[in-house]
CSV table of C-alpha atoms in Angstrom, one decimal:
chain,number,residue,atom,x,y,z
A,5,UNK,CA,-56.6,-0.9,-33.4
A,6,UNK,CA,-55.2,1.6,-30.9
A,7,UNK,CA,-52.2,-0.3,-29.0
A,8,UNK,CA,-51.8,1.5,-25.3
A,9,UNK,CA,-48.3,2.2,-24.8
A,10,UNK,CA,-46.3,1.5,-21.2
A,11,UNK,CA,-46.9,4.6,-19.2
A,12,UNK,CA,-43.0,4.8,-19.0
A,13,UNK,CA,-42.8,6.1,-23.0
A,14,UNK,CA,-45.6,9.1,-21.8
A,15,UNK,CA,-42.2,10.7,-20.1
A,16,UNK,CA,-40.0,10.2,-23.2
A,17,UNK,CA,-37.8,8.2,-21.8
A,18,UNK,CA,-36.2,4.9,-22.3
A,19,UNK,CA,-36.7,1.5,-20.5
A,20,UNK,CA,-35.0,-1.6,-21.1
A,21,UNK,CA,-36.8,-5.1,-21.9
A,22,UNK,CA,-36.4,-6.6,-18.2
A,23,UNK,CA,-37.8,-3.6,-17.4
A,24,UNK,CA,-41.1,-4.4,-18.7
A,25,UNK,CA,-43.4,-6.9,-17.5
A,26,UNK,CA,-47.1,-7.2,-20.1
A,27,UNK,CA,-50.2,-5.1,-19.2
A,28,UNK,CA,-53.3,-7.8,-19.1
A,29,UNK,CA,-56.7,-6.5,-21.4
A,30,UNK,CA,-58.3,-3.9,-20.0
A,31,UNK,CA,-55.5,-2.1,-18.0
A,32,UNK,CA,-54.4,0.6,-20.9
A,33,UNK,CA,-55.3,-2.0,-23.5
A,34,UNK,CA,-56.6,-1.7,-27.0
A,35,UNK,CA,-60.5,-0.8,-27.5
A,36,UNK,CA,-62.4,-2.9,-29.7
A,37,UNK,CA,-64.5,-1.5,-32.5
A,38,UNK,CA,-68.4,-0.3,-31.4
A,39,UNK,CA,-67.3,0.0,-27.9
A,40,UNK,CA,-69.0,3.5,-26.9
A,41,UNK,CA,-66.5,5.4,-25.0
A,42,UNK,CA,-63.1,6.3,-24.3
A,43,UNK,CA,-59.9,4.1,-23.8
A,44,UNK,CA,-59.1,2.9,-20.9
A,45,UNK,CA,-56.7,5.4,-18.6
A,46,UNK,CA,-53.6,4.6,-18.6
A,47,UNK,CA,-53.1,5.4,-15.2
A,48,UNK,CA,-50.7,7.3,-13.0
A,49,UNK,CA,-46.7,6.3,-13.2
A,50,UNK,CA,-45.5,3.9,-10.9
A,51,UNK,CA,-43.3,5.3,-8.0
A,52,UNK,CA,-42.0,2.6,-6.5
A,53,UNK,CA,-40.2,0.7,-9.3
A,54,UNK,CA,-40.8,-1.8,-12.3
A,55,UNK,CA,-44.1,-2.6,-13.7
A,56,UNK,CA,-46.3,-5.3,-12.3
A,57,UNK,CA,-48.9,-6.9,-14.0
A,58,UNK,CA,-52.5,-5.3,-13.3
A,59,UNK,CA,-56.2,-6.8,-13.7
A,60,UNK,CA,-58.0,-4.2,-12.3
A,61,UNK,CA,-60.3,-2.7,-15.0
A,62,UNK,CA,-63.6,-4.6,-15.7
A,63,UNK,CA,-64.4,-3.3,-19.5
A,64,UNK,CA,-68.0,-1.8,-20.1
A,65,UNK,CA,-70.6,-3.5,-21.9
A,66,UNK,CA,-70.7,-3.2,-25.6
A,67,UNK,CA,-72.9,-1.1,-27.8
A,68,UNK,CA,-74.3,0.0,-24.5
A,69,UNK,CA,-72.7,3.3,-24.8
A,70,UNK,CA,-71.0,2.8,-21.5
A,71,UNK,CA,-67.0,3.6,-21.1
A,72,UNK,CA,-64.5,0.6,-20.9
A,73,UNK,CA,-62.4,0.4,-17.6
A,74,UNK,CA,-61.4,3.7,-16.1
A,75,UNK,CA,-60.2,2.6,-12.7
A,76,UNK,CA,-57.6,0.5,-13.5
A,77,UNK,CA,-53.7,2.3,-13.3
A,78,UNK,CA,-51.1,0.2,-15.7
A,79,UNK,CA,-48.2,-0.7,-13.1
A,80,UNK,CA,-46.3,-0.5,-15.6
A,81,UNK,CA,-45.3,2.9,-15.5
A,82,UNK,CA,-41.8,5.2,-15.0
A,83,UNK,CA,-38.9,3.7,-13.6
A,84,UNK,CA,-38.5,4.7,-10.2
A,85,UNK,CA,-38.0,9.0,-10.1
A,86,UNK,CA,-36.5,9.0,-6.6
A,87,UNK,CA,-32.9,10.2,-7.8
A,88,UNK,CA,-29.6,8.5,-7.6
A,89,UNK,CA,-28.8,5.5,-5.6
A,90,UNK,CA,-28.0,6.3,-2.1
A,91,UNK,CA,-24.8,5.2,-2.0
A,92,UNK,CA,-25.3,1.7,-0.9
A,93,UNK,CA,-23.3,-0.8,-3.1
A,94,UNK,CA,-24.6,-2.3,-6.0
A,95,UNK,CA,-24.3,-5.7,-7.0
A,96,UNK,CA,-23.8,-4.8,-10.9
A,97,UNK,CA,-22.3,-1.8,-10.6
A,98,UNK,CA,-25.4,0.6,-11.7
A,99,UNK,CA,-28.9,1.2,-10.1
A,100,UNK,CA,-31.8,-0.3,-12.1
A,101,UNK,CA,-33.8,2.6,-10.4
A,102,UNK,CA,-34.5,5.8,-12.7
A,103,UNK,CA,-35.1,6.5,-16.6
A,104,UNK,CA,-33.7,9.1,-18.5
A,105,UNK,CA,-35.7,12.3,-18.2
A,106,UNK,CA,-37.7,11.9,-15.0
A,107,UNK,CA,-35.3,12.8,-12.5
A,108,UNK,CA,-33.2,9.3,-11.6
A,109,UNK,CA,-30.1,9.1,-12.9
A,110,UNK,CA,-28.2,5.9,-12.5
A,111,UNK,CA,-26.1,4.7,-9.5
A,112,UNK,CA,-22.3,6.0,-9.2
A,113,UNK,CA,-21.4,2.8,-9.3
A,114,UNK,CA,-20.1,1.4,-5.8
A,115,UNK,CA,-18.1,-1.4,-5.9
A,116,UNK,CA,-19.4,-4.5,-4.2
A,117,UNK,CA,-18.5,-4.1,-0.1
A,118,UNK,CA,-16.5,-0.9,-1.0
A,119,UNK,CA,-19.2,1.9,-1.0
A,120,UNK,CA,-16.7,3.6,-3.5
A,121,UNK,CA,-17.5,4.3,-7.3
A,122,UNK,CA,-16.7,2.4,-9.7
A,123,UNK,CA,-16.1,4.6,-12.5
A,124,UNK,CA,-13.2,6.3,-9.9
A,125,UNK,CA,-11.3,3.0,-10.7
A,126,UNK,CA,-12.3,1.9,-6.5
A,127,UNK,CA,-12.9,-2.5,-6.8
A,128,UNK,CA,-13.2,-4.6,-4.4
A,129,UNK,CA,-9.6,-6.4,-3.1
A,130,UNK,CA,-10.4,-9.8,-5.1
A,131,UNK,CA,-7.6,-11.7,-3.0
A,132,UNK,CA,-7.1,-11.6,1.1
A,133,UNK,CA,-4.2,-9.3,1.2
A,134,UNK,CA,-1.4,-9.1,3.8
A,135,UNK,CA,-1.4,-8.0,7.3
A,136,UNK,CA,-4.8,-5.7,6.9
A,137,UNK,CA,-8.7,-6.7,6.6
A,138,UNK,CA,-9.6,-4.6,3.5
A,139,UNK,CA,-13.2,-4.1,4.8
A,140,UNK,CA,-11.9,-2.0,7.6
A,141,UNK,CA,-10.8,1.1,5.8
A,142,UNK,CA,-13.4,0.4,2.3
A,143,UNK,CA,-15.2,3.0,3.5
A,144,UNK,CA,-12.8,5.7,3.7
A,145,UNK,CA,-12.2,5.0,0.0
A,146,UNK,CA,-14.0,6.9,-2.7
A,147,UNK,CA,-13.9,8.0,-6.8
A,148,UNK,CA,-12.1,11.3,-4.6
A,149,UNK,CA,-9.0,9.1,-2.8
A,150,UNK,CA,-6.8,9.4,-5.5
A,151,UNK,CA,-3.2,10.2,-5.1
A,152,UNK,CA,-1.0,11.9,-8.3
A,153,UNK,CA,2.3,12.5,-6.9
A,154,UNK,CA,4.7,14.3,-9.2
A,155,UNK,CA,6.3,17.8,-8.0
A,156,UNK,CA,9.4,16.7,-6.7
A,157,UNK,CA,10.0,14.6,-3.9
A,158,UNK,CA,7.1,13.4,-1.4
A,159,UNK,CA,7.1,12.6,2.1
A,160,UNK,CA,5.3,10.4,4.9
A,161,UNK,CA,6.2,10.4,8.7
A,162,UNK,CA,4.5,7.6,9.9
A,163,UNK,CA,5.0,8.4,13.9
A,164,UNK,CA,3.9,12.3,13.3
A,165,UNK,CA,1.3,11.0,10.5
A,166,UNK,CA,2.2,13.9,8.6
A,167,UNK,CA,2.3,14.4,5.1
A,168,UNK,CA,4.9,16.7,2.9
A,169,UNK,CA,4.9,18.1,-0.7
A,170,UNK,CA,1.8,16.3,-1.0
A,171,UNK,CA,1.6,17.9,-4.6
A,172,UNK,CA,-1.7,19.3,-4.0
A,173,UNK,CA,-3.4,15.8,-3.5
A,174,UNK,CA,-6.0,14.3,-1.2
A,175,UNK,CA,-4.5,13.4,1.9
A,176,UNK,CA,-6.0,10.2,3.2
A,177,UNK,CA,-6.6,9.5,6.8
A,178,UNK,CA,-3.9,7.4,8.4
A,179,UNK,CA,-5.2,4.2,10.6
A,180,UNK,CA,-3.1,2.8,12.7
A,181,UNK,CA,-2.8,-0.8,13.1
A,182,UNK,CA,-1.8,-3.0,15.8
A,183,UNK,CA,0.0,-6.3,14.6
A,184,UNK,CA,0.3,-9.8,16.2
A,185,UNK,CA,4.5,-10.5,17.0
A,186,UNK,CA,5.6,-7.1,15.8
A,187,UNK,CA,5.7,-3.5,15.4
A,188,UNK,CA,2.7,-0.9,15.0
A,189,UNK,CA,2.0,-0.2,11.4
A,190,UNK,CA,0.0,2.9,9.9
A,191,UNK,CA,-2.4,2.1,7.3
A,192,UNK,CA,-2.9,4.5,3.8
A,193,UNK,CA,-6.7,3.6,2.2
A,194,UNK,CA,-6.0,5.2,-1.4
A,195,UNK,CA,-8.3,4.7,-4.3
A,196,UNK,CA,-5.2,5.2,-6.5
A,197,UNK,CA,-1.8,6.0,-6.2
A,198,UNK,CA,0.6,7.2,-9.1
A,199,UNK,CA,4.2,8.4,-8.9
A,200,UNK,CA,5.6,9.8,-11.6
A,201,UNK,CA,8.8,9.4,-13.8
A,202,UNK,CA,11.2,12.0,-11.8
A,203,UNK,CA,9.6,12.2,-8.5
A,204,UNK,CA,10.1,10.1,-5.6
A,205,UNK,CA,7.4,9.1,-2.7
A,206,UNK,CA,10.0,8.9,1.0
A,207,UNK,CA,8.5,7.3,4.2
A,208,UNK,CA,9.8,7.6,7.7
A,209,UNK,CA,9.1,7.2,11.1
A,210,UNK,CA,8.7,4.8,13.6
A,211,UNK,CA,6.1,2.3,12.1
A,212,UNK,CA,6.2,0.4,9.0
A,213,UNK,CA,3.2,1.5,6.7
A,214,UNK,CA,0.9,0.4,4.4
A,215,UNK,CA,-0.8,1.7,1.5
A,216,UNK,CA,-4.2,0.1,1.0
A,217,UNK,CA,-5.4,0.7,-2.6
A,218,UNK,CA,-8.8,0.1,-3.7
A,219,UNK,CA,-7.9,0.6,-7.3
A,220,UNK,CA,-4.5,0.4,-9.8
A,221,UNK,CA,-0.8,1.9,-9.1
A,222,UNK,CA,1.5,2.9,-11.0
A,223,UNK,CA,5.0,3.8,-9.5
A,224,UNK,CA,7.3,4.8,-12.6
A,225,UNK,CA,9.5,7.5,-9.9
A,226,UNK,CA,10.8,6.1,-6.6
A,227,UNK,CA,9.6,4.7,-4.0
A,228,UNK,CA,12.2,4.7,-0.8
A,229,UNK,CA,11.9,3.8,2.7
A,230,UNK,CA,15.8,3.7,3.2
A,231,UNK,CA,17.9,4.7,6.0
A,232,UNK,CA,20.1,7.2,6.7
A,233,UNK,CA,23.1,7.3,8.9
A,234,UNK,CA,21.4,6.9,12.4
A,235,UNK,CA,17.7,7.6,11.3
A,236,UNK,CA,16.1,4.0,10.6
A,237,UNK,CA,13.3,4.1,7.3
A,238,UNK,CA,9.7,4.0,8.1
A,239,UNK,CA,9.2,1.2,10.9
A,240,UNK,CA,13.0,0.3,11.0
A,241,UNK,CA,15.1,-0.1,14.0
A,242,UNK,CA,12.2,-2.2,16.4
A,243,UNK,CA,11.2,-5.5,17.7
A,244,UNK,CA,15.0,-6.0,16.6
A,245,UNK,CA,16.7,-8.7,19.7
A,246,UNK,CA,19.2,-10.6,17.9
A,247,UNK,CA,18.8,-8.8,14.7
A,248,UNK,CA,20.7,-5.8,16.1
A,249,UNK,CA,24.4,-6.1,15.3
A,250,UNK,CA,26.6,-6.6,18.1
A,251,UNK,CA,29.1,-3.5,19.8
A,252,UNK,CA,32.2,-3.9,20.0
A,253,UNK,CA,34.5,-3.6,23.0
A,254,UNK,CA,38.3,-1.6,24.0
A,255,UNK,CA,39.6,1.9,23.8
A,256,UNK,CA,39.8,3.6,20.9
A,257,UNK,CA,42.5,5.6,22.3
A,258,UNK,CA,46.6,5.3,20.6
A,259,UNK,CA,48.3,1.8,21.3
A,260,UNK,CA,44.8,0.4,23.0
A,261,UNK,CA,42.4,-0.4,20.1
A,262,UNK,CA,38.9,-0.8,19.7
A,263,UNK,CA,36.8,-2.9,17.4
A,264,UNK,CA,33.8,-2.3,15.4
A,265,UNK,CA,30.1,-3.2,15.7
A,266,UNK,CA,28.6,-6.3,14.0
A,267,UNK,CA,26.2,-5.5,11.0
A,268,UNK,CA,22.4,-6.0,11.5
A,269,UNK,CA,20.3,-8.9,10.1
A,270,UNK,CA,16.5,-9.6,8.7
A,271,UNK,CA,16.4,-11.3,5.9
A,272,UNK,CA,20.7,-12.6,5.6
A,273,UNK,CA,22.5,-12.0,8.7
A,274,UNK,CA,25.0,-9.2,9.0
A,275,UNK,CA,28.4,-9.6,9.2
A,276,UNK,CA,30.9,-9.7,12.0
A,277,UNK,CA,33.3,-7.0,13.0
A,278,UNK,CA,36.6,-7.8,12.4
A,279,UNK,CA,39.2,-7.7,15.8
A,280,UNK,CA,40.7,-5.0,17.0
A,281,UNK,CA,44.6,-4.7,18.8
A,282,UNK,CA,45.8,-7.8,17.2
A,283,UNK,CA,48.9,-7.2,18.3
A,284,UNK,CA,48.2,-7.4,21.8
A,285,UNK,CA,45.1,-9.2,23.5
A,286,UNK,CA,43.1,-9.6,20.8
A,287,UNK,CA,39.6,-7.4,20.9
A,288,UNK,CA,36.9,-9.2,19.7
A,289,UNK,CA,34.5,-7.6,17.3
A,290,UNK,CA,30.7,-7.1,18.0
A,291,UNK,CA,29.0,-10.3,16.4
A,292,UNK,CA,27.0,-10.6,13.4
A,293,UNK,CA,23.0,-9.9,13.9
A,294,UNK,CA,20.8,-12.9,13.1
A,295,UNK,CA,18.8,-13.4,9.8
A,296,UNK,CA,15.0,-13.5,11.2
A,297,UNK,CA,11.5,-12.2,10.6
A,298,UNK,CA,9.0,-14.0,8.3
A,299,UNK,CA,9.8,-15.0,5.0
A,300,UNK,CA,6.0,-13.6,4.4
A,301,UNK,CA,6.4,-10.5,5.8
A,302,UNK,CA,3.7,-11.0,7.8
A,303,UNK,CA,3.7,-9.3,10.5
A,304,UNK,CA,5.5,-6.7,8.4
A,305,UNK,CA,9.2,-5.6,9.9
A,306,UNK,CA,11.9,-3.5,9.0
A,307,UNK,CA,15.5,-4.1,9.5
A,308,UNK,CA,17.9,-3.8,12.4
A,309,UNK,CA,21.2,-1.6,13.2
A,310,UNK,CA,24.2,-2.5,13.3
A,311,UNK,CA,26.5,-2.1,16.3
A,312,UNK,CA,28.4,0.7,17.8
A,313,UNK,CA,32.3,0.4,18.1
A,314,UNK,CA,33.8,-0.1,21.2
A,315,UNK,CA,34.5,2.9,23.7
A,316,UNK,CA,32.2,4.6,21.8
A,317,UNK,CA,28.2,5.6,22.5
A,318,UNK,CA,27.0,6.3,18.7
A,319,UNK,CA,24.6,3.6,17.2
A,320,UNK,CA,25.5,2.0,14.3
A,321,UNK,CA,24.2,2.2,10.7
A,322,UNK,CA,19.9,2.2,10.9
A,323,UNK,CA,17.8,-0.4,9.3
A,324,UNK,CA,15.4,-0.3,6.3
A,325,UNK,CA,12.3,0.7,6.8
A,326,UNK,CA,9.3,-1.7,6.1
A,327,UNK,CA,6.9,-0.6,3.4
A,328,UNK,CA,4.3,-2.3,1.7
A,329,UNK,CA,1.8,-2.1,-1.1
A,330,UNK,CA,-1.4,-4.2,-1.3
A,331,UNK,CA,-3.5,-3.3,-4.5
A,332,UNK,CA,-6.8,-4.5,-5.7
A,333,UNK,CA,-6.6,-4.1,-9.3
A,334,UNK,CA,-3.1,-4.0,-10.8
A,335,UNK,CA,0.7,-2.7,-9.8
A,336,UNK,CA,3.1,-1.4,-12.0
A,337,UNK,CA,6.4,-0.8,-11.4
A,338,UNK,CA,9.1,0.7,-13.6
A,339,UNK,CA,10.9,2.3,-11.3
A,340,UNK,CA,12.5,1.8,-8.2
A,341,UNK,CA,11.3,1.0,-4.5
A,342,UNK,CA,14.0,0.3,-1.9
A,343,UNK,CA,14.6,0.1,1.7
A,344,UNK,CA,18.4,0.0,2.0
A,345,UNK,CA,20.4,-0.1,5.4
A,346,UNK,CA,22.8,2.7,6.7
A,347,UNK,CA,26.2,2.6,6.4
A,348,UNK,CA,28.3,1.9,9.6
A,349,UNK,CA,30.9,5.0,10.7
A,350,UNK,CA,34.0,6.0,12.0
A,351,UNK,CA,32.7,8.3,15.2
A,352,UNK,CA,35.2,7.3,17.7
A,353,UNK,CA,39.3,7.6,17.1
A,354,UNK,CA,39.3,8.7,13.6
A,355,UNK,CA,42.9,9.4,13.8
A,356,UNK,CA,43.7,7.0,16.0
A,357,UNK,CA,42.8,3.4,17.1
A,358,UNK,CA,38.7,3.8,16.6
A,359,UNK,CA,37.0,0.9,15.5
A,360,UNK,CA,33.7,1.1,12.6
A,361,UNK,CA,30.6,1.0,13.2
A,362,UNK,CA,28.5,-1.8,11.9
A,363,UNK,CA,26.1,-1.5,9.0
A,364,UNK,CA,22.6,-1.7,9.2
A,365,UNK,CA,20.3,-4.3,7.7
A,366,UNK,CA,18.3,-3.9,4.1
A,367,UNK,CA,14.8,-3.6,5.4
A,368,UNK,CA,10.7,-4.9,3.9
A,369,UNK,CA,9.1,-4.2,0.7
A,370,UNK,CA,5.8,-6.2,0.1
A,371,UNK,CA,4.0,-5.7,-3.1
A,372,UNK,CA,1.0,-7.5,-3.9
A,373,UNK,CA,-2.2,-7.2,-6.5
A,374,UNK,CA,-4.4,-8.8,-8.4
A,375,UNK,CA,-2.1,-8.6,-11.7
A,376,UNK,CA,2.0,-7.1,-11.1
A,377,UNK,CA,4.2,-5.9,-13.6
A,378,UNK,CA,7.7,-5.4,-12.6
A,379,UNK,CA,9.9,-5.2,-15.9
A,380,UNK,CA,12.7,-3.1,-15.7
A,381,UNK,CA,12.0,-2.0,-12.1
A,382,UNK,CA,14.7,-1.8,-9.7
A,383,UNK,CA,13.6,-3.7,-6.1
A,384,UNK,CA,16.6,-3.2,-3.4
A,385,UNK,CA,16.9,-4.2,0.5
A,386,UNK,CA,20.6,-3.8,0.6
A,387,UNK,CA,22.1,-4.1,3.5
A,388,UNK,CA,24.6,-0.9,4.0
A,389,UNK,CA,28.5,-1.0,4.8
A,390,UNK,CA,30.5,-1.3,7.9
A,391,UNK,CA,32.5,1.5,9.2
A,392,UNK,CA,36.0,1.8,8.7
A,393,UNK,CA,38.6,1.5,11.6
A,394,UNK,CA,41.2,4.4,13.2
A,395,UNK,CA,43.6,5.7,10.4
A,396,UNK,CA,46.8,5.1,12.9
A,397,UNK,CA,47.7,1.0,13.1
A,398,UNK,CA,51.3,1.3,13.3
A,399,UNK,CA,53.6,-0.9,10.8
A,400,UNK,CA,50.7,-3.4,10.1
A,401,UNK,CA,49.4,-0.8,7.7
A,402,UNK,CA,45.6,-1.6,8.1
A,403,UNK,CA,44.4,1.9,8.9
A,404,UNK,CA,41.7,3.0,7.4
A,405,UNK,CA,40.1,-0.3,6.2
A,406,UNK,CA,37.0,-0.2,4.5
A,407,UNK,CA,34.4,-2.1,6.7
A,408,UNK,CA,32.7,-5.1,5.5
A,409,UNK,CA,30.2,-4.9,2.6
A,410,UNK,CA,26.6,-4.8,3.2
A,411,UNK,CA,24.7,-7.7,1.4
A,412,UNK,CA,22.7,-6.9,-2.2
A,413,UNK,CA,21.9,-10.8,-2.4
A,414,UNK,CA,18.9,-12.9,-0.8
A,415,UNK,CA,21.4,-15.6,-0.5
A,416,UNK,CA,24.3,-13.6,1.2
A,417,UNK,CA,25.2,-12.6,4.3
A,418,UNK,CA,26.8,-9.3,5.0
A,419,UNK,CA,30.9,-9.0,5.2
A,420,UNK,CA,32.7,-9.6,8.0
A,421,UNK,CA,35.2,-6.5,8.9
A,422,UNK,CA,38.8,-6.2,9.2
A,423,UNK,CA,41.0,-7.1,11.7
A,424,UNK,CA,43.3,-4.9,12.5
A,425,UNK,CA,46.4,-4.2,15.2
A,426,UNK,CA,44.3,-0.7,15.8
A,427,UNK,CA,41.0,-0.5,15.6
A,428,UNK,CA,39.0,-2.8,13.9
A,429,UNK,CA,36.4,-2.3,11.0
A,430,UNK,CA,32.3,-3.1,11.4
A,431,UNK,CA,30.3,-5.5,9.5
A,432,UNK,CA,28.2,-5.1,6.7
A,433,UNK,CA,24.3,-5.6,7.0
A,434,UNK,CA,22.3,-8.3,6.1
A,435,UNK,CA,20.1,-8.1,3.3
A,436,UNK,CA,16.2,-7.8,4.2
A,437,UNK,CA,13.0,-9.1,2.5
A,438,UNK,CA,11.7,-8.8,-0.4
A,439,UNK,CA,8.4,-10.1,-1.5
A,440,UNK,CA,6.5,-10.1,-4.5
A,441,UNK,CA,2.8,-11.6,-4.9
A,442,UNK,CA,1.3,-11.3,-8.1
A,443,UNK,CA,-2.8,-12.8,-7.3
């Protein structure tokens, strides 16, 4: 007998199993022996998808001389020839639409709810992440919004939105995002995001940020959202209140004496300033800023400065920024991310009775996936160190006094500063918040 074959093998391609459904007799079916005529057509391919069964030739008569079923078309023909998927996502990953060799080619592989291809390494956040609705920025995400950062150091200003040494990268489009009981943040949809060994990623600015990654990270460089001096790390320095270290109060002027600024708090409160002319009427030093914030970080906050020294208008050391990073897929960390505090200073009175400023608080990092990997990473918050006091403090000796340490402990509080017949030193910042969800 001749078997008809599935109009899908005329085109040379390939067609899976459950891609098949049986032709019935007489649509493309075998012709039996002293039947007059031709086999049956096989029919035209099938554009709109997989085969159907068919009943729709009637068979001549036989030895009548009369032709078998021409009318009848097998549905089972070609896969559909209508060309890739059109981006809409795909429950499995991959179209079922065209066979090889007839113009469809398979889906690119969108990720469930993402729109983004799953051979780019873009997946679907499999956990509800912090402080963001990953939905809202999936479709800014493709196979294309991967980020390689490793030509020196990186930057991210969160209040210009403006990127620096991006290393020749895609840039993705910054979303800001208004949060419930605290600061703006900014919002970074990635499909990846790597940072090499040697190179470091720096974020500033007024508003803590987020990076939103559809995919894996790797961070083997730095990560840093530190302060400096006066300048608070990206989202630092706001919605303080009672997290902002206290100022102090007096002169620092020769034989008056001023004390030092208290050091900030978020997650461990600062510490005190120590007194200043303790010789005369004592001068009481700027108090200690309050631990406070969410031990979730959510809403996501940076830390708080410390205060300025008395007789004097220059802040105290800024707070941490507030950084975090929410992947889908996995997080590997083997180097460092921090958001350390500011030292406190000495801007008032070096040489004479000038009290420190106090230090500002250790600020957010969040990091969160579906699987993290921290070994041998380095994960700091420190608070920084209070300003030391006025160098002249007459027979007392206490000139020059360090100012109270800045916490590197979950548990501790920053230092309180010394007292001093001069000036008195600030205190050391609190330590902030760090928080680590493995999914």
């Amino acid at each position: 007998m001749l078997i008809g074959l599935p109009a899908a093998c005329a085109t040379g391609g390939t067609i899976s199993d459950d891609q098949i459904e049986p032709s019935s007799a007489g649509a493309g079916g075998a012709v039996e022996a002293g039947k007059g005529g031709e086999p049956a057509s096989s029919g035209g391919a099938n554009t709109g998808g997989a085969g159907a069964q068919s009943n729709s030739g009637g068979g001549g008569d036989s030895n009548t001389g009369g032709s078998p079923a021409t009318g009848g078309s097998s549905s089972g023909g070609t896969a559909s020839s209508g060309g890739a998927s059109s981006g809409g996502t795909s429950s499995g990953g991959t179209s079922s639409g065209g066979a090889p060799n007839t113009g469809g080619s398979s889906a690119s592989g969108g990720a469930s709810n993402t729109g983004g291809a799953t051979g780019g390494g873009v997946t679907t956040f499999p956990y509800t992440p912090s402080n963001f609705v990953p939905a809202t920025y999936a479709n800014a995400v493709n196979a294309e919004s991967s980020v390689t950062l490793n030509c020196g150091v990186s930057t991210f200003d969160s209040t210009a939105l403006a990127f620096g040494n991006w290393c020749g990268q895609f840039q993705p489009t910054p979303v800001a995002l208004a949060q419930s009981n605290g600061p703006d943040a900014v919002v970074l949809p990635l499909a990846s995001l790597q940072v090499a060994s040697g190179a470091s990623l720096v974020v500033t600015g007024s508003r803590p940020v987020i990076f939103a990654v559809f995919g894996n990270v790797t961070v083997a460089g730095t990560v840093d959202a530190s302060a400096s001096d006066t300048t608070p790390g990206a989202g630092g320095d706001q919605s303080c209140g009672t997290r902002q270290g206290g100022d102090g109060s007096g002169d620092s002027k020769r034989f008056s004496g001023a004390s030092g600024g208290g050091g900030g708090g978020l997650g461990t409160a600062g510490g005190a300033a120590g007194e200043g002319n303790t010789d005369g009427p004592h001068i009481a030093g700027g108090i200690a800023g309050v631990a406070g914030g969410n031990a979730t970080l959510v809403p996501l906050v940076g830390g708080c400065p410390g205060g300025m020294a008395g007789g004097c208008t220059t802040a105290g050391g800024a707070g941490g920024g507030a950084i975090q990073i929410s992947v889908a897929g996995s997080l590997t960390v083997s180097g460092t991310v921090r958001a350390n505090g500011a030292d406190g200073a000495l801007p008032c009175g070096p040489t004479d009775e000038g009290g420190g400023t106090g230090g500002g608080s250790g600020g957010a990092i969040l990091l969160e996936a579906s699987t993290v990997q921290t070994s041998g990473a380095t994960l700091e918050a420190n608070g920084g160190n209070g300003g030391e006091n006025g160098s002249f403090a007459g027979v007392y000796k206490c000139g020059s006094s360090k100012g109270g340490a800045g916490s590197t402990s979950a548990s501790s509080p920053g230092t309180v500063g010394v007292s001093c017949q001069g000036g008195s030193s600030g205190g050391g910042g609190g330590y902030g918040r760090v928080v680590v969800n493995d999914r």
